[in-house]
mmCIF file with all atom_site columns, C-alpha atoms in Angstrom:
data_model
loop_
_atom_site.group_PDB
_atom_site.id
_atom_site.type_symbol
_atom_site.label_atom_id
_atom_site.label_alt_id
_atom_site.label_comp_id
_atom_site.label_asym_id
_atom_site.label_entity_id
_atom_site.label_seq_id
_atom_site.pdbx_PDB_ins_code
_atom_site.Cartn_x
_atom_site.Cartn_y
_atom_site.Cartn_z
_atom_site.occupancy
_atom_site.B_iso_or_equiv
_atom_site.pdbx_formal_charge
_atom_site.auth_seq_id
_atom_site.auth_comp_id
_atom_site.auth_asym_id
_atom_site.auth_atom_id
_atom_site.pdbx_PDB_model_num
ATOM 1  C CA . UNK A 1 1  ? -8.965  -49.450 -41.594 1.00 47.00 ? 1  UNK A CA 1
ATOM 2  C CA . UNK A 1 2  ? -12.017 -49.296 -39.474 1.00 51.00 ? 2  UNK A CA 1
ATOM 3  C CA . UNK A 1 3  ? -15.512 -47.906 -40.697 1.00 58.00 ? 3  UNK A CA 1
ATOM 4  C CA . UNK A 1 4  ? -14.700 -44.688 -38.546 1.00 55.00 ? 4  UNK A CA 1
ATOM 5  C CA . UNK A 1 5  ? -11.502 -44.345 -39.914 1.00 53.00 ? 5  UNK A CA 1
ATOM 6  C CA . UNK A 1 6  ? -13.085 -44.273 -43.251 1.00 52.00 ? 6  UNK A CA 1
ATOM 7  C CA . UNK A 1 7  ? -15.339 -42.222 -42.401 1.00 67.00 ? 7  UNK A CA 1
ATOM 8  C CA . UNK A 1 8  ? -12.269 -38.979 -41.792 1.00 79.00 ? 8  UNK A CA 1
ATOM 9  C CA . UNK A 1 9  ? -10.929 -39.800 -45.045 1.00 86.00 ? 9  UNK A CA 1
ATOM 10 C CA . UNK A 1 10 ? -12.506 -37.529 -48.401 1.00 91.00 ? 10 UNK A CA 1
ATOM 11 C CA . UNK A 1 11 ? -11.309 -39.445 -51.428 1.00 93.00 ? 11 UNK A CA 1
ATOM 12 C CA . UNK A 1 12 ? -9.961  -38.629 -53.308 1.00 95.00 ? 12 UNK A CA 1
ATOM 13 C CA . UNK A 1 13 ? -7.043  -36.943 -51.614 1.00 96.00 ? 13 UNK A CA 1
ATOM 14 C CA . UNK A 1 14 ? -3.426  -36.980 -51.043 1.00 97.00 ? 14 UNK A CA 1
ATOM 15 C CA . UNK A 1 15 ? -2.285  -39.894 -48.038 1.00 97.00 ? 15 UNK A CA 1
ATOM 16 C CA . UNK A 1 16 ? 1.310   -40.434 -46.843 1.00 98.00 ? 16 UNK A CA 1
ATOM 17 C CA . UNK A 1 17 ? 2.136   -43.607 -46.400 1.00 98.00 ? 17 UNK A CA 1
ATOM 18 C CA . UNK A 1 18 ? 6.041   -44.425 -44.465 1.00 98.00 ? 18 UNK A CA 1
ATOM 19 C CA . UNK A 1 19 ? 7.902   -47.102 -45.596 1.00 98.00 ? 19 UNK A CA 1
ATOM 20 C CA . UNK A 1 20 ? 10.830  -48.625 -43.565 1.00 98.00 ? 20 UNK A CA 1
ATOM 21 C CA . UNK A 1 21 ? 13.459  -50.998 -44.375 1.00 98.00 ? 21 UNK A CA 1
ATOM 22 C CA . UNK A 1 22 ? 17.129  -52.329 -44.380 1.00 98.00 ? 22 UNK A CA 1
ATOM 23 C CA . UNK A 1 23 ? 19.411  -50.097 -46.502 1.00 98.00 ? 23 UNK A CA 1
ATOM 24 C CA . UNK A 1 24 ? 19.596  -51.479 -50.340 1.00 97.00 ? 24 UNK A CA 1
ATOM 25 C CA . UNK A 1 25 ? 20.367  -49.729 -53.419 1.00 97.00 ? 25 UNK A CA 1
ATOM 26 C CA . UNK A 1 26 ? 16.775  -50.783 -54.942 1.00 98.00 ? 26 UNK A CA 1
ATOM 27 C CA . UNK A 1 27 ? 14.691  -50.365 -52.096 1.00 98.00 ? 27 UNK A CA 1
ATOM 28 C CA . UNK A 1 28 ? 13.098  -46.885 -52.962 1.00 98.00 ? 28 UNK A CA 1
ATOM 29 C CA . UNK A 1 29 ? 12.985  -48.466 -56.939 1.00 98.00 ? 29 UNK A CA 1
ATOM 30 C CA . UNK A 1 30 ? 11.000  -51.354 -55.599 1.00 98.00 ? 30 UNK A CA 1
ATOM 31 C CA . UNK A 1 31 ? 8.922   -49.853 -52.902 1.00 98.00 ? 31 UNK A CA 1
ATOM 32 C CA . UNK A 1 32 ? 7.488   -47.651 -56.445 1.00 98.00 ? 32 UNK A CA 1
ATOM 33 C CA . UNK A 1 33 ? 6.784   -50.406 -58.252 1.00 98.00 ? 33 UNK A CA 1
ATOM 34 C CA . UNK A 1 34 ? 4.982   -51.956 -55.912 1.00 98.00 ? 34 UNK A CA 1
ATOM 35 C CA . UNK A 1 35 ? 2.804   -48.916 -54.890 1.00 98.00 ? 35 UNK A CA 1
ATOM 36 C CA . UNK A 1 36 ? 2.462   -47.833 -58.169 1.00 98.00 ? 36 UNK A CA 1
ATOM 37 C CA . UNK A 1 37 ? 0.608   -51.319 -59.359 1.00 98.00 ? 37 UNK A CA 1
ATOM 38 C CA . UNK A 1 38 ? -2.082  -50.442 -57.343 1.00 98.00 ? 38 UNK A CA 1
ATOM 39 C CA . UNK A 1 39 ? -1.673  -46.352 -57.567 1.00 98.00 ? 39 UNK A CA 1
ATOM 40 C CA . UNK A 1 40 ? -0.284  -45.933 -61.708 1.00 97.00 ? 40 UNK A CA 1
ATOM 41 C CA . UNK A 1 41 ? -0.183  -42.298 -61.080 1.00 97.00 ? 41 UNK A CA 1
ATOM 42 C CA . UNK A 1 42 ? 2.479   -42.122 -58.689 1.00 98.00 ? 42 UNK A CA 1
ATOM 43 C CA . UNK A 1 43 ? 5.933   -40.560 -59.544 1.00 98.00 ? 43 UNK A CA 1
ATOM 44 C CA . UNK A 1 44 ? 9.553   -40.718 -57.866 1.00 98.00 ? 44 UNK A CA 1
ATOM 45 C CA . UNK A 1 45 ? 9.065   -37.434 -56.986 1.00 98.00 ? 45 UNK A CA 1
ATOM 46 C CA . UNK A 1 46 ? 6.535   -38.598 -54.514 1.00 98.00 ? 46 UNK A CA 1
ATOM 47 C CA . UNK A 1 47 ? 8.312   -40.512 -52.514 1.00 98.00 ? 47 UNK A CA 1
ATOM 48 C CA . UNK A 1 48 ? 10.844  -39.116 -50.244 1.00 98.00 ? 48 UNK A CA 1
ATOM 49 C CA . UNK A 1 49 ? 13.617  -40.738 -48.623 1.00 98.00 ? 49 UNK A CA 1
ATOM 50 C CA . UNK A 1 50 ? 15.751  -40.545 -45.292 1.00 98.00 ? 50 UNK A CA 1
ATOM 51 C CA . UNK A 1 51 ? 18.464  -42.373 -44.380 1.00 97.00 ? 51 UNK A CA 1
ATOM 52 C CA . UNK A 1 52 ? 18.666  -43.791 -40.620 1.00 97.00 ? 52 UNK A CA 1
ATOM 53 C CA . UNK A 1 53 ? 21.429  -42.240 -38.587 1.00 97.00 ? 53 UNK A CA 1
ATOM 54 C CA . UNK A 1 54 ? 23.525  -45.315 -38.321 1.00 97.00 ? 54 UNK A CA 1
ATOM 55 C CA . UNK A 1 55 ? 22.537  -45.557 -42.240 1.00 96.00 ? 55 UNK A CA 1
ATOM 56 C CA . UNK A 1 56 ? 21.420  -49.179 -41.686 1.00 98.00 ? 56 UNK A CA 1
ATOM 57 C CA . UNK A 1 57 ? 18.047  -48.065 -42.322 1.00 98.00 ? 57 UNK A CA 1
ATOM 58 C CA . UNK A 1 58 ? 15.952  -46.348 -44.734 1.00 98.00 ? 58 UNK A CA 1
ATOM 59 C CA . UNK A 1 59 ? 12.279  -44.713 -44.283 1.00 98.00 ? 59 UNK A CA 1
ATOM 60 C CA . UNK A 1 60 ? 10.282  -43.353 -47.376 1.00 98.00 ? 60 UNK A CA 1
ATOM 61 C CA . UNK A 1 61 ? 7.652   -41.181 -47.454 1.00 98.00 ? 61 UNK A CA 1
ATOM 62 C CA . UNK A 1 62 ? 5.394   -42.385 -50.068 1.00 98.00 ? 62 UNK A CA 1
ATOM 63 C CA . UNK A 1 63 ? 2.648   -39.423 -51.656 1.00 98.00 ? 63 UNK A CA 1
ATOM 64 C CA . UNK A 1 64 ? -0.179  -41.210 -53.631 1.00 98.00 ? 64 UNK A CA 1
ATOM 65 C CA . UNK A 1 65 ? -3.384  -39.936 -54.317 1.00 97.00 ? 65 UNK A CA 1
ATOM 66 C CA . UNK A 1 66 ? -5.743  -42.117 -52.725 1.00 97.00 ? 66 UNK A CA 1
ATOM 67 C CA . UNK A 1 67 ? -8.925  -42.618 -54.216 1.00 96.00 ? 67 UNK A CA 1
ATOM 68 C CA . UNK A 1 68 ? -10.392 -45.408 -51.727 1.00 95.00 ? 68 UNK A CA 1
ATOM 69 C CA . UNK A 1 69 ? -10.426 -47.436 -48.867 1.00 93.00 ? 69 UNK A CA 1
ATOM 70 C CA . UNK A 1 70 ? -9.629  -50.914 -50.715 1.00 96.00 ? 70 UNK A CA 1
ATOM 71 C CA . UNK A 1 71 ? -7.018  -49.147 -53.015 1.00 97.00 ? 71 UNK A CA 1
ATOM 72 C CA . UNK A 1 72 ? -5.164  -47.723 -49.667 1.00 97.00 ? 72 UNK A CA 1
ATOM 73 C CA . UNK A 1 73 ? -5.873  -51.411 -48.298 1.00 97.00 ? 73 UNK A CA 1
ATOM 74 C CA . UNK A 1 74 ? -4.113  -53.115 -51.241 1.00 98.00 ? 74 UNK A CA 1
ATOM 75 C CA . UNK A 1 75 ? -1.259  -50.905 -51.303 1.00 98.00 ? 75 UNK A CA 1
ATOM 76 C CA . UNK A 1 76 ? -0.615  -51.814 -47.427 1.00 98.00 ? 76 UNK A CA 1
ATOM 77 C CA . UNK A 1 77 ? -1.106  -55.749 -48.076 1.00 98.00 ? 77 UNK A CA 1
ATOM 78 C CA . UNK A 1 78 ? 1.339   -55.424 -50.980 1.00 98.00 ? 78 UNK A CA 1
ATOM 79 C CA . UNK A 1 79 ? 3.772   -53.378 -49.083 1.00 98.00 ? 79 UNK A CA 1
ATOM 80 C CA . UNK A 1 80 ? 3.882   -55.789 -45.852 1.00 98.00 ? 80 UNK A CA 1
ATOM 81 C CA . UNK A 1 81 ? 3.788   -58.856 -47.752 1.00 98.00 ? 81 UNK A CA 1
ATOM 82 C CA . UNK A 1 82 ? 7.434   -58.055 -49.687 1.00 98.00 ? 82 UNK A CA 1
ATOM 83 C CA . UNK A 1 83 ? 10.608  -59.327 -47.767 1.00 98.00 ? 83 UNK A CA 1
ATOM 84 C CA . UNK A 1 84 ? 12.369  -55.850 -47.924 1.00 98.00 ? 84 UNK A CA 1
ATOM 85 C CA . UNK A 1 85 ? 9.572   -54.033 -45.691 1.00 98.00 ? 85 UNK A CA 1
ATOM 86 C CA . UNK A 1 86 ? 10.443  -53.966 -42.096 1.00 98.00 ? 86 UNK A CA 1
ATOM 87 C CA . UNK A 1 87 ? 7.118   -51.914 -41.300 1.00 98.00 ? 87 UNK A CA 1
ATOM 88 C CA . UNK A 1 88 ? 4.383   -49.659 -43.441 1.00 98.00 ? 88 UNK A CA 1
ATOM 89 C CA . UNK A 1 89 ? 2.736   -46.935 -41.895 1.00 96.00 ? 89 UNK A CA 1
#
């Protein structure tokens, strides 16, 4: 994130972050563990899934409460560092 882009952000507040990846029966299981390390509040109920019309895909919508920059930051290095993440928005 760039200073201007923190700069629109008022932590703390609520920040969707999407999610994509091949369809596996533990992706949305594993995509909440590894959020929640670095946001322990989260719950399954915030995270929403959708299922790619070919359903070889999945895309979750994942709710946290951010309270900073570097915690947003570390949630995005953690999600696009695991080898079931096609892309993290």
């Amino acid at each position: 994130m760039s200073n201007d882009l923190k700069d629109l952000l008022d932590f703390p507040c609520r920040f969707p972050i999407k999610v994509m990846g091949e369809q596996h029966p533990d992706f949305q299981t594993t995509i909440f563990e590894v959020v929640r390390v670095h946001a322990p509040d989260l719950e399954m109920v915030d995270i929403v899934a959708r299922d790619s019309s070919s359903g070889k895909y999945i895309s979750l919508t994942v709710n946290v409460m951010a309270v900073s920059r570097e915690q947003l930051d570390n949630i995005y290095m953690a999600l696009t560092a695991h080898a079931m993440v096609k892309v993290a928005l």
